[in-house]
Amino acid sequence: MAVVEVAPEAAPAEPRGLTSAEASDRLRRFGPNVYGVERHLPAPLVWLGHIALDPMVLLLVSAAAIYLWIGDTTDAIAALIAVAPIALLDILLELRTERALEQLRRLSAPTARAVRDGELHEIGADKVVPGDVLEIREGDVVPADGHLATGSPLHVDESPLTGESEAIAKSRGGDAEVFAGTRVLSGRGRMLVSATGMASRYGAIAELLAKVRPPTTPLQVVIRRLFLILTGVAAVVCIAVVGLELARGTPLTEALIAGIGLAMAAIPEEIPVVTTLYLGLGAWRLARDHALIRRLSGVETLGMTTVVCTDKTGTLTEGRIRLVDVLPAEGTSEKDVLEAAVLASEVEPFDPLERAIVASAAERGIDLGRSRGVLVREHPFDPSGKYVSHVWRVGSSLVTFAKGSPETIAHLGLPAGSERDGVLARTEELARQGRRLIAVASGPADPEDGTRTADERDLRYAGLLAFADPVREGAREAIAECRRAHVRVVIVTGDHPATAAAVARSFGLIGPDAAVATGAQLDGADDAQIAEMLRTTSVFARTRPEQKLRIVRALREAGQVVAVTGDGINDGPALREAHIGVAMGQSGTAVAREAATLVLLDDDFTTIVRSIADGRRIFDNLGRAVSYLIAFHIPLVLVALIVPLVGAPLLLFPLHLVWLEVIVHPTSSLIFEADPPAPDLMRRPPRSAASLLPGKRETSLAVLRGLMLTAGVLALFLSSLRVDEELARGLAVTALILGQTLLVITARAGMRALWHGPRGNRVMPFVLGASVLSVAIVPLVPQLSHVFHMRPLDPAGWLVAVAVAVVAVLAPEVLKISFVRSSRT
């Protein structure tokens, strides 16, 4: 091997870092290293704000004021006391959601490696202070501004600050300043922090970003539209009722109480509360199952996913790459090949393939060569040629070591002809066996020029390394489940086409004669041709990050909801472009995790499938909760509307509506959310954005149940008035609460028979039991029966109330039979 003489270079002084006490003092002085203006009010003030804006609280306070106006102190005090359970429910639900989101924030909080007390520790990035010494390496997002103090030259992407996509070289003695928010593309070193948080360059940009509101998601649009429509209708009807009452000569106070009662019954404030709660708890459940959602909208989108674009290594396979064969070129030994591969790798490998190389070299007793040389410069990974090269000083010589794609290395290190053709033929043969292959080359570097072209001018091919990576347990079953769930799986990998095809065939993704597209074919295709290619091709090999981005865009333009996996720095654009960007939590870079919506904490493809299933479960449960709320609000609204119009005494006073509110909130928020997935959850197509809420048949049944329960309750109340008003009210309210219990059961069953509803819900017996118990206890307590204007029922009264509830709610079940038969024909 030819060598070039150069002078040795003095080793840089190692910065000492801070002590824990110094760091704590500076954290107090400079504040946390956070970006953006956070204006968090104390929790009690937030709760008071939510309570004060709750429509039920505002209406109760209004009712209390009216009662005081007419001199009814007892009802006024009762109305104000009734604010307490509403406020308590608001706080409990807020706490439950906030705890789930806080756990997610802790899991997703960025970290940094800082020298504290003379040792390297991983700390939260918000704890970084000026004067800290941080280790930064390939794949990291720089957490603060500072200067490169020691280490190899870095190549940094400063596009988040400058908009320039070209990598910037950073080295001691030259341009050594690094900035928060930039991305390390290659190299490793230690930086001395000079500015943190809003004092950094990124701080000014972050302050602007903090003011940008994220786009409204499809579910938010649907829920907001539904809430506004129902609230608008309720407001119009309430005003009309007050006007009609006044026109009939009803006193103003009684007319206002009737209007307030109708408003309390009609405003569906539970719907946005339930939606936020379900998404928050859904994100918490996903994190518990090793899938960290970084944005709540991702929970919504998961259930609609139609295509998953996945890498192969570490996702479908275990990522435990083993070097299984070394094939040296003629005149080169296995030791030479392995040593060259080690020196072409990172000093402290992060990539699984590089770790396998170092581990195999160590097992074979090969001197890794690091003690005999100094890394002079690194030429970063070339995403086009898929190779990397490092220049080392070995003794007094500069030597370039390169590794990467066999096609590229063979082109750089072998002349055109039979020898190069033989290497490529051998590569093809091993790739068809499912092996992952890289080639290695070495040669003298240029001591004066230092450019990549000059350093790689005299490379000589050294040999091939063949790797094996076991298929992950459960991955085949997960792909089969995707197929049953109508979710297409597309492999997009940088591996050799034959390797990618062999793996895809082993998973049953493609047949023996299926075509595999390559990055070169994508380069030669326009957007229309890529769209056509995607209709018939499920494996794309030798792809570059920008080609993955084109694939994702083409799928989106075709109307697909796309999830795409990535772990590298250059995967960021594709992860951002996809509806669901999925980053690897273990092997992925910080850049990939920042760009992603979902982070796999275990890097396992089966976790993606579980996440899709859980997204579907969340929407099934949300749909059932909305169906229940529609059915239950109908009798509340119609009873509050019709009773005053027929001239009968009020059936539901504001306190009754508070009671019902206390029942409805936990029922809709807790019971349905705890339901397990339906048996056919992953055997049906994904839901579209237009069908996030219950379908026409489910809605029709819910409306019919609500109307029939209204008719039963009104008939019971009006027919019993001639006997006794308080007895009539007791019968009607009992039938209404028993009916809402049955509405839960029918909503959970959906379009299936009642006995086929979800099983294993441990929350439901307690919530429904408490509802039924309340209607049994309230009339028996003299103070409560007086306030609620109800009389306790005898056994005959209970039988009548039960019969009305059962007939009214369960009679529409007969229609399910005709609906199911019509759907089969």
mmCIF file of N, CA and C in Angstrom, residues 113-200:
data_model
loop_
_atom_site.group_PDB
_atom_site.id
_atom_site.type_symbol
_atom_site.label_atom_id
_atom_site.label_comp_id
_atom_site.label_asym_id
_atom_site.label_seq_id
_atom_site.Cartn_x
_atom_site.Cartn_y
_atom_site.Cartn_z
ATOM 1 N N ARG A 113 -25.711 14.781 26.185
ATOM 2 C CA ARG A 113 -24.632 14.100 26.918
ATOM 3 C C ARG A 113 -23.661 15.163 27.400
ATOM 4 N N ALA A 114 -23.641 15.392 28.721
ATOM 5 C CA ALA A 114 -22.839 16.475 29.306
ATOM 6 C C ALA A 114 -21.797 15.908 30.262
ATOM 7 N N VAL A 115 -20.638 16.569 30.302
ATOM 8 C CA VAL A 115 -19.590 16.208 31.264
ATOM 9 C C VAL A 115 -19.916 16.907 32.580
ATOM 10 N N ARG A 116 -20.289 16.136 33.579
ATOM 11 C CA ARG A 116 -20.578 16.661 34.908
ATOM 12 C C ARG A 116 -19.730 15.898 35.934
ATOM 13 N N ASP A 117 -19.062 16.630 36.778
ATOM 14 C CA ASP A 117 -18.203 16.024 37.802
ATOM 15 C C ASP A 117 -17.155 15.099 37.181
ATOM 16 N N GLY A 118 -16.674 15.477 35.984
ATOM 17 C CA GLY A 118 -15.613 14.725 35.338
ATOM 18 C C GLY A 118 -16.067 13.487 34.590
ATOM 19 N N GLU A 119 -17.391 13.182 34.579
ATOM 20 C CA GLU A 119 -17.901 12.010 33.886
ATOM 21 C C GLU A 119 -19.017 12.414 32.922
ATOM 22 N N LEU A 120 -19.184 11.578 31.896
ATOM 23 C CA LEU A 120 -20.207 11.856 30.891
ATOM 24 C C LEU A 120 -21.553 11.331 31.381
ATOM 25 N N HIS A 121 -22.564 12.216 31.441
ATOM 26 C CA HIS A 121 -23.899 11.845 31.897
ATOM 27 C C HIS A 121 -24.925 12.255 30.843
ATOM 28 N N GLU A 122 -25.996 11.465 30.744
ATOM 29 C CA GLU A 122 -27.114 11.858 29.883
ATOM 30 C C GLU A 122 -28.094 12.658 30.727
ATOM 31 N N ILE A 123 -28.388 13.885 30.298
ATOM 32 C CA ILE A 123 -29.283 14.771 31.037
ATOM 33 C C ILE A 123 -30.366 15.276 30.097
ATOM 34 N N GLY A 124 -31.439 15.825 30.666
ATOM 35 C CA GLY A 124 -32.446 16.474 29.850
ATOM 36 C C GLY A 124 -31.853 17.682 29.155
ATOM 37 N N ALA A 125 -32.190 17.879 27.897
ATOM 38 C CA ALA A 125 -31.640 19.014 27.152
ATOM 39 C C ALA A 125 -32.002 20.347 27.810
ATOM 40 N N ASP A 126 -33.110 20.372 28.558
ATOM 41 C CA ASP A 126 -33.485 21.621 29.222
ATOM 42 C C ASP A 126 -32.569 21.964 30.392
ATOM 43 N N LYS A 127 -31.720 21.001 30.814
ATOM 44 C CA LYS A 127 -30.796 21.234 31.937
ATOM 45 C C LYS A 127 -29.417 21.720 31.469
ATOM 46 N N VAL A 128 -29.215 21.838 30.165
ATOM 47 C CA VAL A 128 -27.937 22.317 29.634
ATOM 48 C C VAL A 128 -27.780 23.798 29.977
ATOM 49 N N VAL A 129 -26.563 24.181 30.415
ATOM 50 C CA VAL A 129 -26.300 25.572 30.805
ATOM 51 C C VAL A 129 -25.021 26.066 30.133
ATOM 52 N N PRO A 130 -24.856 27.410 30.020
ATOM 53 C CA PRO A 130 -23.580 27.931 29.502
ATOM 54 C C PRO A 130 -22.413 27.418 30.336
ATOM 55 N N GLY A 131 -21.333 27.019 29.640
ATOM 56 C CA GLY A 131 -20.171 26.455 30.310
ATOM 57 C C GLY A 131 -20.157 24.946 30.314
ATOM 58 N N ASP A 132 -21.282 24.311 29.970
ATOM 59 C CA ASP A 132 -21.327 22.855 29.885
ATOM 60 C C ASP A 132 -20.448 22.364 28.734
ATOM 61 N N VAL A 133 -19.874 21.188 28.919
ATOM 62 C CA VAL A 133 -19.176 20.494 27.842
ATOM 63 C C VAL A 133 -20.076 19.345 27.396
ATOM 64 N N LEU A 134 -20.496 19.367 26.127
ATOM 65 C CA LEU A 134 -21.415 18.375 25.598
ATOM 66 C C LEU A 134 -20.725 17.527 24.543
ATOM 67 N N GLU A 135 -21.054 16.242 24.533
ATOM 68 C CA GLU A 135 -20.607 15.375 23.447
ATOM 69 C C GLU A 135 -21.679 15.393 22.369
ATOM 70 N N ILE A 136 -21.283 15.656 21.126
ATOM 71 C CA ILE A 136 -22.209 15.629 19.994
ATOM 72 C C ILE A 136 -21.645 14.691 18.944
ATOM 73 N N ARG A 137 -22.544 13.995 18.258
ATOM 74 C CA ARG A 137 -22.085 13.021 17.271
ATOM 75 C C ARG A 137 -23.134 12.885 16.172
ATOM 76 N N GLU A 138 -22.803 12.084 15.182
ATOM 77 C CA GLU A 138 -23.666 11.892 14.023
ATOM 78 C C GLU A 138 -25.098 11.567 14.448
ATOM 79 N N GLY A 139 -26.055 12.289 13.868
ATOM 80 C CA GLY A 139 -27.461 12.051 14.161
ATOM 81 C C GLY A 139 -28.041 12.952 15.215
ATOM 82 N N ASP A 140 -27.208 13.696 15.950
ATOM 83 C CA ASP A 140 -27.708 14.547 17.033
ATOM 84 C C ASP A 140 -28.244 15.869 16.501
ATOM 85 N N VAL A 141 -29.240 16.410 17.204
ATOM 86 C CA VAL A 141 -29.631 17.804 17.045
ATOM 87 C C VAL A 141 -28.890 18.574 18.127
ATOM 88 N N VAL A 142 -28.105 19.572 17.746
ATOM 89 C CA VAL A 142 -27.304 20.326 18.709
ATOM 90 C C VAL A 142 -28.245 21.055 19.672
ATOM 91 N N PRO A 143 -28.072 20.869 21.005
ATOM 92 C CA PRO A 143 -29.045 21.427 21.959
ATOM 93 C C PRO A 143 -28.822 22.884 22.343
ATOM 94 N N ALA A 144 -27.654 23.469 22.020
ATOM 95 C CA ALA A 144 -27.353 24.844 22.436
ATOM 96 C C ALA A 144 -26.274 25.410 21.522
ATOM 97 N N ASP A 145 -26.029 26.718 21.616
ATOM 98 C CA ASP A 145 -24.937 27.341 20.868
ATOM 99 C C ASP A 145 -23.614 27.087 21.586
ATOM 100 N N GLY A 146 -22.527 26.989 20.822
ATOM 101 C CA GLY A 146 -21.219 26.795 21.436
ATOM 102 C C GLY A 146 -20.122 26.658 20.405
ATOM 103 N N HIS A 147 -18.956 26.190 20.866
ATOM 104 C CA HIS A 147 -17.791 26.025 20.004
ATOM 105 C C HIS A 147 -17.281 24.602 20.112
ATOM 106 N N LEU A 148 -16.813 24.075 18.966
ATOM 107 C CA LEU A 148 -16.230 22.742 18.956
ATOM 108 C C LEU A 148 -14.877 22.801 19.656
ATOM 109 N N ALA A 149 -14.739 22.012 20.732
ATOM 110 C CA ALA A 149 -13.512 22.052 21.530
ATOM 111 C C ALA A 149 -12.561 20.926 21.166
ATOM 112 N N THR A 150 -13.065 19.713 21.000
ATOM 113 C CA THR A 150 -12.228 18.569 20.637
ATOM 114 C C THR A 150 -13.013 17.667 19.698
ATOM 115 N N GLY A 151 -12.292 16.724 19.082
ATOM 116 C CA GLY A 151 -12.945 15.706 18.272
ATOM 117 C C GLY A 151 -12.656 15.841 16.804
ATOM 118 N N SER A 152 -13.270 14.944 16.042
ATOM 119 C CA SER A 152 -13.070 14.924 14.600
ATOM 120 C C SER A 152 -13.871 16.034 13.952
ATOM 121 N N PRO A 153 -13.514 16.431 12.739
ATOM 122 C CA PRO A 153 -14.296 17.455 12.046
ATOM 123 C C PRO A 153 -15.758 17.026 11.898
ATOM 124 N N LEU A 154 -16.654 17.969 12.049
ATOM 125 C CA LEU A 154 -18.078 17.707 11.917
ATOM 126 C C LEU A 154 -18.591 18.250 10.598
ATOM 127 N N HIS A 155 -19.617 17.585 10.069
ATOM 128 C CA HIS A 155 -20.384 18.153 8.968
ATOM 129 C C HIS A 155 -21.787 18.382 9.508
ATOM 130 N N VAL A 156 -22.226 19.632 9.433
ATOM 131 C CA VAL A 156 -23.452 20.035 10.111
ATOM 132 C C VAL A 156 -24.440 20.614 9.105
ATOM 133 N N ASP A 157 -25.707 20.211 9.256
ATOM 134 C CA ASP A 157 -26.785 20.775 8.444
ATOM 135 C C ASP A 157 -27.347 21.976 9.197
ATOM 136 N N GLU A 158 -27.114 23.183 8.651
ATOM 137 C CA GLU A 158 -27.580 24.407 9.294
ATOM 138 C C GLU A 158 -28.834 24.962 8.624
ATOM 139 N N SER A 159 -29.496 24.123 7.816
ATOM 140 C CA SER A 159 -30.673 24.607 7.095
ATOM 141 C C SER A 159 -31.791 25.110 8.015
ATOM 142 N N PRO A 160 -31.980 24.547 9.242
ATOM 143 C CA PRO A 160 -33.017 25.125 10.105
ATOM 144 C C PRO A 160 -32.787 26.599 10.427
ATOM 145 N N LEU A 161 -31.506 27.053 10.344
ATOM 146 C CA LEU A 161 -31.195 28.455 10.629
ATOM 147 C C LEU A 161 -31.030 29.281 9.365
ATOM 148 N N THR A 162 -30.357 28.712 8.370
ATOM 149 C CA THR A 162 -29.974 29.496 7.190
ATOM 150 C C THR A 162 -30.799 29.198 5.955
ATOM 151 N N GLY A 163 -31.453 28.021 5.920
ATOM 152 C CA GLY A 163 -32.178 27.608 4.723
ATOM 153 C C GLY A 163 -31.290 26.975 3.677
ATOM 154 N N GLU A 164 -29.970 26.961 3.905
ATOM 155 C CA GLU A 164 -29.030 26.363 2.950
ATOM 156 C C GLU A 164 -28.919 24.866 3.238
ATOM 157 N N SER A 165 -29.117 24.037 2.209
ATOM 158 C CA SER A 165 -29.140 22.594 2.405
ATOM 159 C C SER A 165 -27.753 21.957 2.421
ATOM 160 N N GLU A 166 -26.742 22.671 1.918
ATOM 161 C CA GLU A 166 -25.400 22.089 1.852
ATOM 162 C C GLU A 166 -24.781 21.993 3.243
ATOM 163 N N ALA A 167 -24.144 20.837 3.528
ATOM 164 C CA ALA A 167 -23.523 20.622 4.837
ATOM 165 C C ALA A 167 -22.349 21.583 5.040
ATOM 166 N N ILE A 168 -22.185 22.050 6.285
ATOM 167 C CA ILE A 168 -21.112 22.983 6.642
ATOM 168 C C ILE A 168 -20.077 22.226 7.472
ATOM 169 N N ALA A 169 -18.803 22.336 7.084
ATOM 170 C CA ALA A 169 -17.729 21.672 7.828
ATOM 171 C C ALA A 169 -17.374 22.509 9.053
ATOM 172 N N LYS A 170 -17.204 21.830 10.184
ATOM 173 C CA LYS A 170 -16.820 22.484 11.440
ATOM 174 C C LYS A 170 -15.577 21.783 11.979
ATOM 175 N N SER A 171 -14.530 22.566 12.310
ATOM 176 C CA SER A 171 -13.314 21.967 12.867
ATOM 177 C C SER A 171 -12.634 22.965 13.795
ATOM 178 N N ARG A 172 -11.910 22.430 14.744
ATOM 179 C CA ARG A 172 -11.164 23.297 15.665
ATOM 180 C C ARG A 172 -10.156 24.140 14.883
ATOM 181 N N GLY A 173 -10.106 25.409 15.243
ATOM 182 C CA GLY A 173 -9.164 26.296 14.582
ATOM 183 C C GLY A 173 -9.738 26.944 13.348
ATOM 184 N N GLY A 174 -10.840 26.395 12.815
ATOM 185 C CA GLY A 174 -11.482 27.011 11.662
ATOM 186 C C GLY A 174 -12.850 27.514 12.076
ATOM 187 N N ASP A 175 -13.879 27.110 11.315
ATOM 188 C CA ASP A 175 -15.253 27.460 11.681
ATOM 189 C C ASP A 175 -15.710 26.466 12.740
ATOM 190 N N ALA A 176 -15.488 26.810 14.012
ATOM 191 C CA ALA A 176 -15.758 25.863 15.094
ATOM 192 C C ALA A 176 -17.064 26.153 15.811
ATOM 193 N N GLU A 177 -17.808 27.176 15.380
ATOM 194 C CA GLU A 177 -19.031 27.541 16.093
ATOM 195 C C GLU A 177 -20.191 26.667 15.614
ATOM 196 N N VAL A 178 -20.928 26.076 16.574
ATOM 197 C CA VAL A 178 -22.109 25.271 16.258
ATOM 198 C C VAL A 178 -23.312 25.892 16.955
ATOM 199 N N PHE A 179 -24.504 25.664 16.386
ATOM 200 C CA PHE A 179 -25.691 26.374 16.847
ATOM 201 C C PHE A 179 -26.815 25.413 17.197
ATOM 202 N N ALA A 180 -27.614 25.822 18.181
ATOM 203 C CA ALA A 180 -28.775 25.038 18.592
ATOM 204 C C ALA A 180 -29.725 24.840 17.413
ATOM 205 N N GLY A 181 -30.316 23.633 17.332
ATOM 206 C CA GLY A 181 -31.281 23.336 16.286
ATOM 207 C C GLY A 181 -30.688 22.804 15.008
ATOM 208 N N THR A 182 -29.342 22.852 14.866
ATOM 209 C CA THR A 182 -28.700 22.299 13.668
ATOM 210 C C THR A 182 -28.448 20.802 13.863
ATOM 211 N N ARG A 183 -28.134 20.100 12.788
ATOM 212 C CA ARG A 183 -28.057 18.648 12.821
ATOM 213 C C ARG A 183 -26.672 18.169 12.433
ATOM 214 N N VAL A 184 -26.108 17.273 13.224
ATOM 215 C CA VAL A 184 -24.783 16.720 12.933
ATOM 216 C C VAL A 184 -24.946 15.590 11.925
ATOM 217 N N LEU A 185 -24.381 15.774 10.739
ATOM 218 C CA LEU A 185 -24.483 14.766 9.686
ATOM 219 C C LEU A 185 -23.399 13.710 9.805
ATOM 220 N N SER A 186 -22.220 14.115 10.260
ATOM 221 C CA SER A 186 -21.139 13.138 10.447
ATOM 222 C C SER A 186 -20.123 13.723 11.414
ATOM 223 N N GLY A 187 -19.344 12.829 12.001
ATOM 224 C CA GLY A 187 -18.313 13.248 12.926
ATOM 225 C C GLY A 187 -18.747 13.164 14.372
ATOM 226 N N ARG A 188 -17.798 13.435 15.252
ATOM 227 C CA ARG A 188 -18.044 13.351 16.685
ATOM 228 C C ARG A 188 -17.085 14.304 17.381
ATOM 229 N N GLY A 189 -17.536 14.928 18.448
ATOM 230 C CA GLY A 189 -16.654 15.823 19.186
ATOM 231 C C GLY A 189 -17.314 16.325 20.448
ATOM 232 N N ARG A 190 -16.621 17.235 21.137
ATOM 233 C CA ARG A 190 -17.165 17.855 22.334
ATOM 234 C C ARG A 190 -17.209 19.365 22.129
ATOM 235 N N MET A 191 -18.313 19.961 22.544
ATOM 236 C CA MET A 191 -18.510 21.392 22.364
ATOM 237 C C MET A 191 -18.633 22.074 23.724
ATOM 238 N N LEU A 192 -18.180 23.325 23.769
ATOM 239 C CA LEU A 192 -18.297 24.148 24.966
ATOM 240 C C LEU A 192 -19.479 25.094 24.750
ATOM 241 N N VAL A 193 -20.509 24.978 25.599
ATOM 242 C CA VAL A 193 -21.747 25.733 25.423
ATOM 243 C C VAL A 193 -21.539 27.196 25.787
ATOM 244 N N SER A 194 -22.018 28.090 24.904
ATOM 245 C CA SER A 194 -21.901 29.526 25.161
ATOM 246 C C SER A 194 -23.254 30.205 25.363
ATOM 247 N N ALA A 195 -24.330 29.662 24.795
ATOM 248 C CA ALA A 195 -25.649 30.296 24.935
ATOM 249 C C ALA A 195 -26.730 29.223 24.885
ATOM 250 N N THR A 196 -27.761 29.400 25.685
ATOM 251 C CA THR A 196 -28.852 28.427 25.748
ATOM 252 C C THR A 196 -30.195 29.130 25.606
ATOM 253 N N GLY A 197 -31.230 28.331 25.352
ATOM 254 C CA GLY A 197 -32.599 28.833 25.339
ATOM 255 C C GLY A 197 -32.803 30.002 24.406
ATOM 256 N N MET A 198 -33.542 30.985 24.879
ATOM 257 C CA MET A 198 -33.894 32.121 24.038
ATOM 258 C C MET A 198 -32.708 33.022 23.730
ATOM 259 N N ALA A 199 -31.570 32.825 24.426
ATOM 260 C CA ALA A 199 -30.365 33.606 24.134
ATOM 261 C C ALA A 199 -29.626 33.060 22.921
ATOM 262 N N SER A 200 -29.993 31.880 22.441
ATOM 263 C CA SER A 200 -29.334 31.287 21.273
ATOM 264 C C SER A 200 -29.926 31.851 19.990
#
